[in-house]
XYZ file of C-alpha atoms in Angstrom:
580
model
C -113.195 124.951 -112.102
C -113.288 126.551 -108.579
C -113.079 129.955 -108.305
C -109.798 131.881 -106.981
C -111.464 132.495 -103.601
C -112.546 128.864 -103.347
C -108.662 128.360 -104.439
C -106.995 130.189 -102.014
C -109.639 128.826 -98.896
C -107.992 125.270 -100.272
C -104.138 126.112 -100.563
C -104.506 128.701 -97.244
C -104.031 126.303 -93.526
C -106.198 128.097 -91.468
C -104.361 127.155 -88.612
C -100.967 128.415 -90.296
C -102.349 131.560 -91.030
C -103.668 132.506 -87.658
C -100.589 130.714 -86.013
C -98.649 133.653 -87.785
C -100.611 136.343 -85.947
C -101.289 134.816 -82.046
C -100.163 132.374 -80.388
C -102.121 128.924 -80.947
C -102.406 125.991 -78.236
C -103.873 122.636 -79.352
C -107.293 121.875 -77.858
C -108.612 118.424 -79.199
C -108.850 118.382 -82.551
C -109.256 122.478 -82.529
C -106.887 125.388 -81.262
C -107.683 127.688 -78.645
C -105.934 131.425 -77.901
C -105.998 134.646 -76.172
C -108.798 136.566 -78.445
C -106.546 139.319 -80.364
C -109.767 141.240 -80.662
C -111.049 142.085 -77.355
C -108.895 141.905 -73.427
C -109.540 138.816 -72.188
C -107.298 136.364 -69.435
C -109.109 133.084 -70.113
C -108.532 131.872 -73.637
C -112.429 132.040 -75.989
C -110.803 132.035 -79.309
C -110.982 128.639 -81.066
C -109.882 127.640 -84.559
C -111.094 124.563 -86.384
C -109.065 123.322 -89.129
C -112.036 120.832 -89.965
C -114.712 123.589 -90.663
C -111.973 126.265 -91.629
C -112.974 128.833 -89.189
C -112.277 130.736 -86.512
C -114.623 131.634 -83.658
C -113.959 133.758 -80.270
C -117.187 132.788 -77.927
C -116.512 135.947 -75.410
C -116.690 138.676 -78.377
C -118.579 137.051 -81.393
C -116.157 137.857 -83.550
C -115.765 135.106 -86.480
C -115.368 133.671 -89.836
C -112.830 131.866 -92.036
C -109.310 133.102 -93.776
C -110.840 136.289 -95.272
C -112.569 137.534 -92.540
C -109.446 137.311 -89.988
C -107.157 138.666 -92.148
C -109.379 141.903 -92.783
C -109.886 142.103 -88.759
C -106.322 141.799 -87.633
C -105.277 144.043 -90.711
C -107.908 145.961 -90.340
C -108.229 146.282 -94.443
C -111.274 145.258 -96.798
C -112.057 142.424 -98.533
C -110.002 143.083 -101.672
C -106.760 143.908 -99.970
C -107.516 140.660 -97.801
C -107.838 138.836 -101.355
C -104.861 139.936 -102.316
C -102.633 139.053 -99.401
C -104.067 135.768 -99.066
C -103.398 135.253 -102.709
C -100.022 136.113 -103.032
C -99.738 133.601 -99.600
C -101.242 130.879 -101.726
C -99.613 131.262 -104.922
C -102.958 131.864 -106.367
C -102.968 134.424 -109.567
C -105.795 136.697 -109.845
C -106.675 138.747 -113.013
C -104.733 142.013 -112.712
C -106.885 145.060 -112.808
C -106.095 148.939 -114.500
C -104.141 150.110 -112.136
C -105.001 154.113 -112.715
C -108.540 152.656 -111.289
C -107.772 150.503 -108.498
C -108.742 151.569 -105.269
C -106.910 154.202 -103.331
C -105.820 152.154 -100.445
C -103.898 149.823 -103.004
C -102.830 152.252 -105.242
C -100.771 154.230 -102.668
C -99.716 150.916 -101.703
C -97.842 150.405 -104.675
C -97.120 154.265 -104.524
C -94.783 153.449 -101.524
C -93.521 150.411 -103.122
C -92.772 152.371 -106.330
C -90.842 154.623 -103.901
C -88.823 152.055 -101.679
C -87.448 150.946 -104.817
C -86.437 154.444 -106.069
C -85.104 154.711 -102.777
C -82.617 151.832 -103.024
C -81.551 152.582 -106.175
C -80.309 156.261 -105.156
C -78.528 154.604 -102.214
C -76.467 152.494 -105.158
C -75.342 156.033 -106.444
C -74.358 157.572 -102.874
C -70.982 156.283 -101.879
C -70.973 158.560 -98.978
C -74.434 157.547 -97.403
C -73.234 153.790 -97.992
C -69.849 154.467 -96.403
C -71.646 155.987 -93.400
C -73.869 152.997 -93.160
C -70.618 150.831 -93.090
C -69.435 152.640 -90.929
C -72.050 152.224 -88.099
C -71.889 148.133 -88.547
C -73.874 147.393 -91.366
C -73.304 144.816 -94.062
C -74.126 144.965 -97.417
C -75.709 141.883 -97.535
C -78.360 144.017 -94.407
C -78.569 146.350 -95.894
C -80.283 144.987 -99.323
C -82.002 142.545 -96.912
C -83.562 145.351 -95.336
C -84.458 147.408 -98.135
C -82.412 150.349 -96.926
C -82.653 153.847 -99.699
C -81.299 157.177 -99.968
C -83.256 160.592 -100.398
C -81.269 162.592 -102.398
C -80.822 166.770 -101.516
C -83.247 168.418 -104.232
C -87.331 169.208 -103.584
C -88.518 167.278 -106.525
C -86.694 163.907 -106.832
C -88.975 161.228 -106.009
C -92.027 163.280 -106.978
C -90.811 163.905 -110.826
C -89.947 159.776 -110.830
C -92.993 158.817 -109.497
C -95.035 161.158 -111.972
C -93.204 158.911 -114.640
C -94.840 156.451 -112.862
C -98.046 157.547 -113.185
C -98.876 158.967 -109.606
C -100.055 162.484 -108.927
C -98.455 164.825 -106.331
C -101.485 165.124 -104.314
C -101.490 161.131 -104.195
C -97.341 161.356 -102.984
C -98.441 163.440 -100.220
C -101.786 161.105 -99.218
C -98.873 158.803 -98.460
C -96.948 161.195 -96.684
C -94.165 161.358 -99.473
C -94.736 164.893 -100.083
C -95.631 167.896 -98.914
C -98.270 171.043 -99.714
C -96.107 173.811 -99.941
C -97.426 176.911 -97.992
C -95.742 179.229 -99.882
C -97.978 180.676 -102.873
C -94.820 181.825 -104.785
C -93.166 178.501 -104.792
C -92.273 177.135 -107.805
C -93.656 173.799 -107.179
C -97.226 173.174 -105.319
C -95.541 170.091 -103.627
C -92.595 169.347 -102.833
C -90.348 165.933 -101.301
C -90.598 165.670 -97.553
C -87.555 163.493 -97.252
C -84.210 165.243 -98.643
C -80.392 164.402 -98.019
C -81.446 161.462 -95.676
C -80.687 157.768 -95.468
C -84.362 155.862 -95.667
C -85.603 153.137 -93.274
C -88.644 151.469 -95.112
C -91.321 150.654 -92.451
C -93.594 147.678 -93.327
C -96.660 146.551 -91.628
C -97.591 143.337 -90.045
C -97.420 141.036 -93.585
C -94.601 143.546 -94.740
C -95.950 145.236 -97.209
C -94.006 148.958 -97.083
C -96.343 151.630 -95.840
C -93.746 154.014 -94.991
C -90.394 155.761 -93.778
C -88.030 156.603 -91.313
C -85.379 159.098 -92.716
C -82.138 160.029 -90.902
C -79.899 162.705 -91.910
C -76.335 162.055 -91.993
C -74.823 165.413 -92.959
C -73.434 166.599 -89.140
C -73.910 170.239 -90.862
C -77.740 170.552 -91.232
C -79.770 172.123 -88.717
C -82.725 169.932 -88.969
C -84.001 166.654 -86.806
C -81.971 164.035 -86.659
C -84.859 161.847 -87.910
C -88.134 162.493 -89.704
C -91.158 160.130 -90.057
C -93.941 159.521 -91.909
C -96.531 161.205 -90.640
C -100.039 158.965 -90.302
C -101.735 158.350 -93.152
C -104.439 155.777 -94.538
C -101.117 153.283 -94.662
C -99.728 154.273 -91.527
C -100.307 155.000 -87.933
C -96.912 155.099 -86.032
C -98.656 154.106 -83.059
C -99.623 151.051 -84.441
C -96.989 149.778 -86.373
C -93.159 148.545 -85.137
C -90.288 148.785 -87.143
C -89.451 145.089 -88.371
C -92.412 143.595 -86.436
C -93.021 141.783 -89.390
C -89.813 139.751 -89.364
C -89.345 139.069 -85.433
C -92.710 137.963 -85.128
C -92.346 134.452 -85.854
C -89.104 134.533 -83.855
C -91.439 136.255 -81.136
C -93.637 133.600 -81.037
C -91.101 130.173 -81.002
C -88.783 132.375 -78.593
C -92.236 133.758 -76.604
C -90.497 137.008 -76.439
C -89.842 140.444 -77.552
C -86.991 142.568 -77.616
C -87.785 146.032 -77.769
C -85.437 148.905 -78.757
C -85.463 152.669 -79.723
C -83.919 153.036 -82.841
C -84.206 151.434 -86.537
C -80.074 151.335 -86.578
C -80.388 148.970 -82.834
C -83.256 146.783 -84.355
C -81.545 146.276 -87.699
C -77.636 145.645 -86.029
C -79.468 143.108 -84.039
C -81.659 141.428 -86.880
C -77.861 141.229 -88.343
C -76.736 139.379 -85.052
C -78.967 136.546 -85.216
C -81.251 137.920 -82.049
C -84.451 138.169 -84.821
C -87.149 139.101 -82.234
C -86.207 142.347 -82.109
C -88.363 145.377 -82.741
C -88.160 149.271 -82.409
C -90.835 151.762 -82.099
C -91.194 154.601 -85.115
C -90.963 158.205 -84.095
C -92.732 157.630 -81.475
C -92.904 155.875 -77.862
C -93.725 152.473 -77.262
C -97.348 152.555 -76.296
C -100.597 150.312 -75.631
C -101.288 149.038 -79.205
C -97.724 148.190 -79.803
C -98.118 146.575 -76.731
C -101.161 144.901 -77.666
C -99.479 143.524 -81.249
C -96.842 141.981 -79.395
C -99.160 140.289 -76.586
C -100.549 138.081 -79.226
C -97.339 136.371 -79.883
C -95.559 136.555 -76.876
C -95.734 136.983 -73.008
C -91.965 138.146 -72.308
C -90.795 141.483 -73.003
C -87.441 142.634 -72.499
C -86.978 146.461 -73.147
C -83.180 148.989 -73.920
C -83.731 152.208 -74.297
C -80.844 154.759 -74.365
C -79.495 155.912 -70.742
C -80.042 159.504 -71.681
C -82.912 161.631 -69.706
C -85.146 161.101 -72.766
C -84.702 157.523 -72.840
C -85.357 157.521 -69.189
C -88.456 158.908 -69.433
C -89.610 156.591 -72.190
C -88.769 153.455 -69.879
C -90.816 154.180 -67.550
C -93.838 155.077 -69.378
C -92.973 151.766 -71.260
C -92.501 149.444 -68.378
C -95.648 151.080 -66.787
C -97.806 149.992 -69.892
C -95.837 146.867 -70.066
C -96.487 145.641 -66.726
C -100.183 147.257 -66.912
C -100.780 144.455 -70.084
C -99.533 141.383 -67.990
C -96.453 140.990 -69.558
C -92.866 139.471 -67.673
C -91.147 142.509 -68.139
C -87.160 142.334 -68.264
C -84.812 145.053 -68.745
C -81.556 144.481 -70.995
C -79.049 146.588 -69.423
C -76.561 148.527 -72.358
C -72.968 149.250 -71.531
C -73.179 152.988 -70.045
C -72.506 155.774 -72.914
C -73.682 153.104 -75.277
C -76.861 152.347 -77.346
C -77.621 148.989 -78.467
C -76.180 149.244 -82.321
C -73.298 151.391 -80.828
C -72.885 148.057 -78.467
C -73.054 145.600 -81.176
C -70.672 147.184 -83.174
C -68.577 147.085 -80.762
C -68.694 143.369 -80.131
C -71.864 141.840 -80.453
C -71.345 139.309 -77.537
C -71.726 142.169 -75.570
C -75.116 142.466 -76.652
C -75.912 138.725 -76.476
C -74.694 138.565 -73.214
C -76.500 141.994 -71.843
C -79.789 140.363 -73.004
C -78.886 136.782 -71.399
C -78.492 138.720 -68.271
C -81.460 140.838 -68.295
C -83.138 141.857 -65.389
C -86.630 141.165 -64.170
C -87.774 144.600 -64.125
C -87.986 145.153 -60.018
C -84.570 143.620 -59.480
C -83.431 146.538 -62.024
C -85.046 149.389 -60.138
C -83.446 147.870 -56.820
C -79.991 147.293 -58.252
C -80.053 151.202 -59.120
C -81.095 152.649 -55.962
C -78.118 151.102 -54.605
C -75.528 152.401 -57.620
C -77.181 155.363 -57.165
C -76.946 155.895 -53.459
C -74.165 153.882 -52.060
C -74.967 152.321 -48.697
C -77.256 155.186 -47.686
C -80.267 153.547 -46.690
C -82.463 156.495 -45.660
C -82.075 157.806 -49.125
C -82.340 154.182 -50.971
C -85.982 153.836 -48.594
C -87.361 157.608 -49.285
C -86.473 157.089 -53.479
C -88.066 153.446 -53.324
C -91.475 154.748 -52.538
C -91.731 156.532 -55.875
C -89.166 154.615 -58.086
C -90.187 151.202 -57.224
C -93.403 150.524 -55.263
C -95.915 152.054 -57.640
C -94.511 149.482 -60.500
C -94.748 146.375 -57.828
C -98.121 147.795 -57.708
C -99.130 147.349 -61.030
C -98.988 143.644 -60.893
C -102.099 141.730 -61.312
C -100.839 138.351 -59.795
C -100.591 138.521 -56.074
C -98.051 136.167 -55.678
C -95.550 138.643 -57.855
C -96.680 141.325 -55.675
C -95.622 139.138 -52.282
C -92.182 138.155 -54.453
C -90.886 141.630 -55.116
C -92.400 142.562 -51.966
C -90.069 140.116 -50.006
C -87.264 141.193 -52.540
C -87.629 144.638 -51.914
C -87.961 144.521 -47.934
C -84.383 142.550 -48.020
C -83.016 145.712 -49.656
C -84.540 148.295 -47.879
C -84.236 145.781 -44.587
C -87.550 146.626 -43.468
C -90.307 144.462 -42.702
C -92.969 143.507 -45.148
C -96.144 145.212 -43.483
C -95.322 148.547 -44.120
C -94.514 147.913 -48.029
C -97.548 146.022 -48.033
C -99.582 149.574 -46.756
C -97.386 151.353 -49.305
C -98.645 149.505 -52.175
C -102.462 149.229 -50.831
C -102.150 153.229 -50.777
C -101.055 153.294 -54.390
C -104.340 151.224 -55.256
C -106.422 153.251 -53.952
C -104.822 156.332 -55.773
C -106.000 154.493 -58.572
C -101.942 153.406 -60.263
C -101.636 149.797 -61.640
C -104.752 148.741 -64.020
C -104.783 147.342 -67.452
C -103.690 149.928 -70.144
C -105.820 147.650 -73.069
C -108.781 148.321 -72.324
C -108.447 152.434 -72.817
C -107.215 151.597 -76.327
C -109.279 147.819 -77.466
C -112.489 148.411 -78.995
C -115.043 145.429 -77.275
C -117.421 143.945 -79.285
C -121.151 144.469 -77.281
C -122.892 140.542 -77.848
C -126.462 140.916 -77.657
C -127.947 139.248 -74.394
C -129.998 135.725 -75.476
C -132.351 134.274 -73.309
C -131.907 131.211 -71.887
C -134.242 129.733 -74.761
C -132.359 130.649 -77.460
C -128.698 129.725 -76.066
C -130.434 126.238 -75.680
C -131.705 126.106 -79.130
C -127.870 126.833 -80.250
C -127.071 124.253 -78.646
C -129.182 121.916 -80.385
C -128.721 123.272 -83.837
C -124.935 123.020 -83.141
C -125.014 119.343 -81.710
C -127.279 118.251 -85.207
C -125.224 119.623 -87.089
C -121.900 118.430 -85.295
C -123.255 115.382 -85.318
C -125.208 115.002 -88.354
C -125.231 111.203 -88.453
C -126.774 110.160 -85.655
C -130.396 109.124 -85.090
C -131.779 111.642 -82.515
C -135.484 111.306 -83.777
C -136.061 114.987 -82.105
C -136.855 116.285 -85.459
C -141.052 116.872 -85.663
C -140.831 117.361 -82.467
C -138.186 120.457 -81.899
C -140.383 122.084 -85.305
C -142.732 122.640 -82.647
C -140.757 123.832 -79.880
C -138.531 126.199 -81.818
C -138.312 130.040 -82.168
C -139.136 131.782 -85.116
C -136.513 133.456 -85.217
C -134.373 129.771 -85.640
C -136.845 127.609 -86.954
C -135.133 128.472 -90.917
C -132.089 127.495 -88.925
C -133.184 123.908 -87.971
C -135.072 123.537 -91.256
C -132.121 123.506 -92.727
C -129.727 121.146 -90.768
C -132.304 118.780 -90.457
C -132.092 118.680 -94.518
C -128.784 118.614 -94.774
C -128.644 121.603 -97.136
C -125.442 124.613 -96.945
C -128.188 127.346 -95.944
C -126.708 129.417 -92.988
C -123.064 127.663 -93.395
C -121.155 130.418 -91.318
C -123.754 130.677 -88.284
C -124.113 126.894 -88.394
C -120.353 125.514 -88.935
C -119.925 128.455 -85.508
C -122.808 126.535 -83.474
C -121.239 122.898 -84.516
C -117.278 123.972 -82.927
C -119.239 125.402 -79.786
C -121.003 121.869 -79.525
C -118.191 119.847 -79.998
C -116.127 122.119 -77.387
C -119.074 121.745 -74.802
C -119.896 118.034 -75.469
C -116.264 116.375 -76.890
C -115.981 114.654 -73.699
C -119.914 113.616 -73.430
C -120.551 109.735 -73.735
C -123.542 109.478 -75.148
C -124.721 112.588 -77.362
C -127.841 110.927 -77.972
C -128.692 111.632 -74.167
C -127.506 114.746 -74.593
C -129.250 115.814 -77.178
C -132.742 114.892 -75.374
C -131.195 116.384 -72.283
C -131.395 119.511 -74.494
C -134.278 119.121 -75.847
C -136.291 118.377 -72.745
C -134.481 121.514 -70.919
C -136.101 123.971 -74.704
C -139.485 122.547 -73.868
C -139.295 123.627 -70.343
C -138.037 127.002 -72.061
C -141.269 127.178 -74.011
C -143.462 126.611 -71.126
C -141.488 129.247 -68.784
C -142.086 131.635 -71.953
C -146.021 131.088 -71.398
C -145.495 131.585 -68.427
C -144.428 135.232 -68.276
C -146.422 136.107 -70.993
C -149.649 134.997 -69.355
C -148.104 136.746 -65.987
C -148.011 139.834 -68.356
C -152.149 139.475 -69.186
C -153.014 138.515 -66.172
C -151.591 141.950 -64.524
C -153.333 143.992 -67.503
C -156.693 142.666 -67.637
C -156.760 142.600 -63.822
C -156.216 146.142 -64.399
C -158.577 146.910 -66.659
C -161.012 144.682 -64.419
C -162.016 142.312 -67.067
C -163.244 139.723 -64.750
C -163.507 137.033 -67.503
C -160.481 137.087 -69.301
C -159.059 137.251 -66.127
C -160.248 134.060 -65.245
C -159.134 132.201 -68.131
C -155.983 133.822 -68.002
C -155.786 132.341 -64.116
C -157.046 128.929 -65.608
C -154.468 128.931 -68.313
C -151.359 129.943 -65.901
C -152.239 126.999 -63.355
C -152.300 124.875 -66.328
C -149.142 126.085 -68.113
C -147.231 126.036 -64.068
C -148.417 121.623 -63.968
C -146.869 121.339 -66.898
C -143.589 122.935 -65.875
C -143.421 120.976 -62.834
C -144.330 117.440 -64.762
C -141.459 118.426 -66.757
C -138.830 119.163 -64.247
C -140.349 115.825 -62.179
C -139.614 114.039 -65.140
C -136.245 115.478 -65.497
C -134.915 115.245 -62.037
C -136.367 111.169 -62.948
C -133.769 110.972 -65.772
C -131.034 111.942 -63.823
């Protein structure tokens, strides 16, 4: 009987899986992507269903289901076994849950409290009524989970100590709070009270935490509070219903991107499903980054207040900064997005049919915004609308909105041109991933050892076929490999991972190859070349030391031995340049 990892490996489509995070482009019998690991243009990341794994060749990041989903998630190996279980329908043995580990237990915390959360909304006619009120349906809002925190400072804490949880592990998940008052009744006390609760779930929507907005016009306090970060949650990494527009994200290649929970989740009830909003926060690199994987198009509404303003810009900034085609949906004035839909939701159909490529935006305000007064339109496009044309990495964009722009301003190109190489040099444009993506270092190989790679990948790609190279490449190899080509020229399952890795690089360098039998020697010829070139600088290296130490003698054999060593080489590159 296999085991439930072996189980889940089985039931678990690699290709599926990943499919759900990036997006995948057939390459042969693989699949090739953008790496989501490291900033890269040209695509390095390959999956192959055949070996079940998953390789990028410009980071050296790799492995099969297990390892990607603990990458991406960035979660350890049990919570990856878990996920990928309940994705395969595979039951594992339940474990006390007063000793499972503290990422998972305040996992279940929040769960525990989403539910509480619902439940209280069930008693609250008012807080449902207001809900109706802005659009909502019933049938949304049980989709989505919605909750109510009822007015009190001990609520959810006193349920979920029923449930077994401790205060100090409520406020680990940002639930509660440490009062700072010493002659408070209670130690901790509820963070959200008297608000209606937005669950916020991460990428495979599991709920990690909240987004609660009063309703009660009376109170004083914010209009929304968040949960603050936490092991679960970090609000700038995390989107509010990423995890259900990301599939939509990915057949539709693009994102919509709003401010609020209420726009995302009016919209989700529209039908327009690859919509997103940012959490308490602004829309910012790593959001950026999530959404890159999956899609290429962004189109962005943000309120037409002065705060939402300010957001945009910062947001189309970053956006255009990480290559995306960067629209802007423009929302009936006075209106936000859920307002909008509401109202009629072809309105907001239609405002995102129409949205604008992100220049033509900027230039169709300067002229609502200043008439036919060109001086004025000219002196505000320096500042409002070159520095973003700037920030485009194709050329050929630039010279577009370049053109666009001269039409409006009715100038000639050149001096827009001078404009923008100005802004360059100030250093404005750039790509915002690469403050915020961690790059994996790869360890430089020398030329020896890439070519030994090759060979162990090409054996064991092609396992079958008579090479006859065996005796003789135990002779030529490395230490530090020869366990490696023991083994694949035995046919055993020592140094799977490494070796399955080699095989997809050798069948994406050599797929196309006619004969691999000529390549192979091709190979093998270029490792004993290798070998000599390494006698070669080490005898270089004892030849300049004893000549220092003026030890005539070894000197000379030293001399002998290079002259020797150098006829070889050049017998061997005769007799390769003879092949060809």
């Amino acid at each position: 009987m296999s085991s439930p990892i072996e189980e889940i490996k089985k039931r678990v489509d690699i290709v599926d899986l990943i499919g759900s995070y990036i997006r995948l482009s057939k390459a042969g019998a693989n699949f090739k992507a953008v790496c989501p690991f490291h900033n890269e243009k040209t695509p390095s990341f390959y999956v192959s269903p055949a070996r079940e794994i998953w390789h990028c060749f410009g980071c050296n990041a790799g492995g099969d289901v297990f390892r990607f989903v603990m990458t991406i998630e960035g979660i350890e190996f049990p919570e990856a076994l878990d996920m990928l279980a309940q994705r395969a329908g595979v039951v594992l043995k339940r474990e006390d849950p007063r000793i499972s580990g503290e990422r998972k237990r305040l996992l279940n915390l929040v769960e525990d409290a989403t539910k509480y959360f619902s439940s209280e909304l069930l008693e609250n006619s008012e807080a449902n009524k207001y809900l109706y009120s802005r659009g909502l349906k019933e049938e949304t809002i049980k989709d989505f989970r919605l909750g109510f925190a009822a007015d009190g400072w001990e609520n959810l804490l006193k349920h979920l100590s029923q449930k077994g949880y401790k205060p100090e592990e409520a406020a680990k998940a940002g639930l509660a709070i440490l009062s700072s008052n010493p002659d408070a009744r209670t130690k901790f006390y509820d963070r959200f009270r008297s608000r209606i609760m937005f669950p916020i779930a991460d990428t495979s929507g599991r709920v990690v935490g909240f987004s609660g907005r009063i309703f009660n016009k009376e109170t004083n306090e914010g209009k929304y509070i968040n949960t603050p970060n936490t092991v679960l949650y970090d609000k700038s990494k995390i989107l509010y219903l990423w995890d259900r527009a990301k599939n939509d994200a990915r057949k539709e290649n693009s994102c919509i991107v709003v401010e609020g929970q209420m726009d995302a989740l009016m919209s989700h009830q529209a039908g327009i499903t690859n919509t997103v909003a940012t959490s308490g926060t602004a829309l910012g690199s790593s959001h950026l980054f999530l959404i890159k994987r999956l899609a290429s198009k962004l189109l962005l509404a943000f309120d037409n207040d002065e705060a939402g303003e300010t957001a945009s810009k910062r947001a189309y900034e970053l956006a255009l900064d990480s290559g995306f085609e960067v629209h802007v949906i423009n929302v009936p004035e006075g209106k936000d997005p859920a307002e909008t839909l509401a109202l009629d939701p072809v309105l907001w159909t239609g405002a995102i049919k129409n949205a604008k490529p992100v220049i033509a935006f900027f230039l169709d305000n300067l002229g609502k915004k200043f008439g036919g007064d060109l001086h004025k339109i000219r002196t505000e496009a320096r500042t409002a609308v070159l520095p973003y044309i700037a920030r485009f990495s194709s050329e050929i964009e630039k010279a577009h909105w370049i053109q666009e722009t001269s039409k409006v301003l009715q100038l000639k190109e050149e001096p827009l041109w001078e404009e923008i190489k100005k802004i360059s040099v100030l250093g404005r444009g750039g790509n915002s991933f690469t403050k915020e993506v961690k790059f994996v270092n790869v360890d430089p190989k020398t030329r020896r050892h890439l070519v030994e790679e090759r060979i162990l990948g090409m054996l064991k790609w092609k396992a079958g076929l008579p090479f006859g190279v065996g005796e003789n490449l135990k002779n030529l190899f490395s230490k530090e490999n020869s366990l490696m080509l023991e083994s694949v020229l035995a046919g055993n399952s020592d140094f799977e991972t490494e070796l399955s890795k080699l095989s997809l690089e050798a069948e994406l360098l050599y797929g196309d190859a006619d004969n691999m039998e000529e390549e192979v020697k091709s190979l093998v010829s270029e490792l004993e070349r290798e070998v000599v070139r390494a006698k070669l600088e080490s005898l270089s290296e004892e030849i300049r030391k004893t000549e220092a130490a003026g030890e005539g003698e070894k000197l000379a054999q030293y001399l002998k031995d290079f002259q020797d060593e150098s006829r070889k080489l050049n017998y061997l590159w005769q007799e390769a340049k003879l092949k060809k």
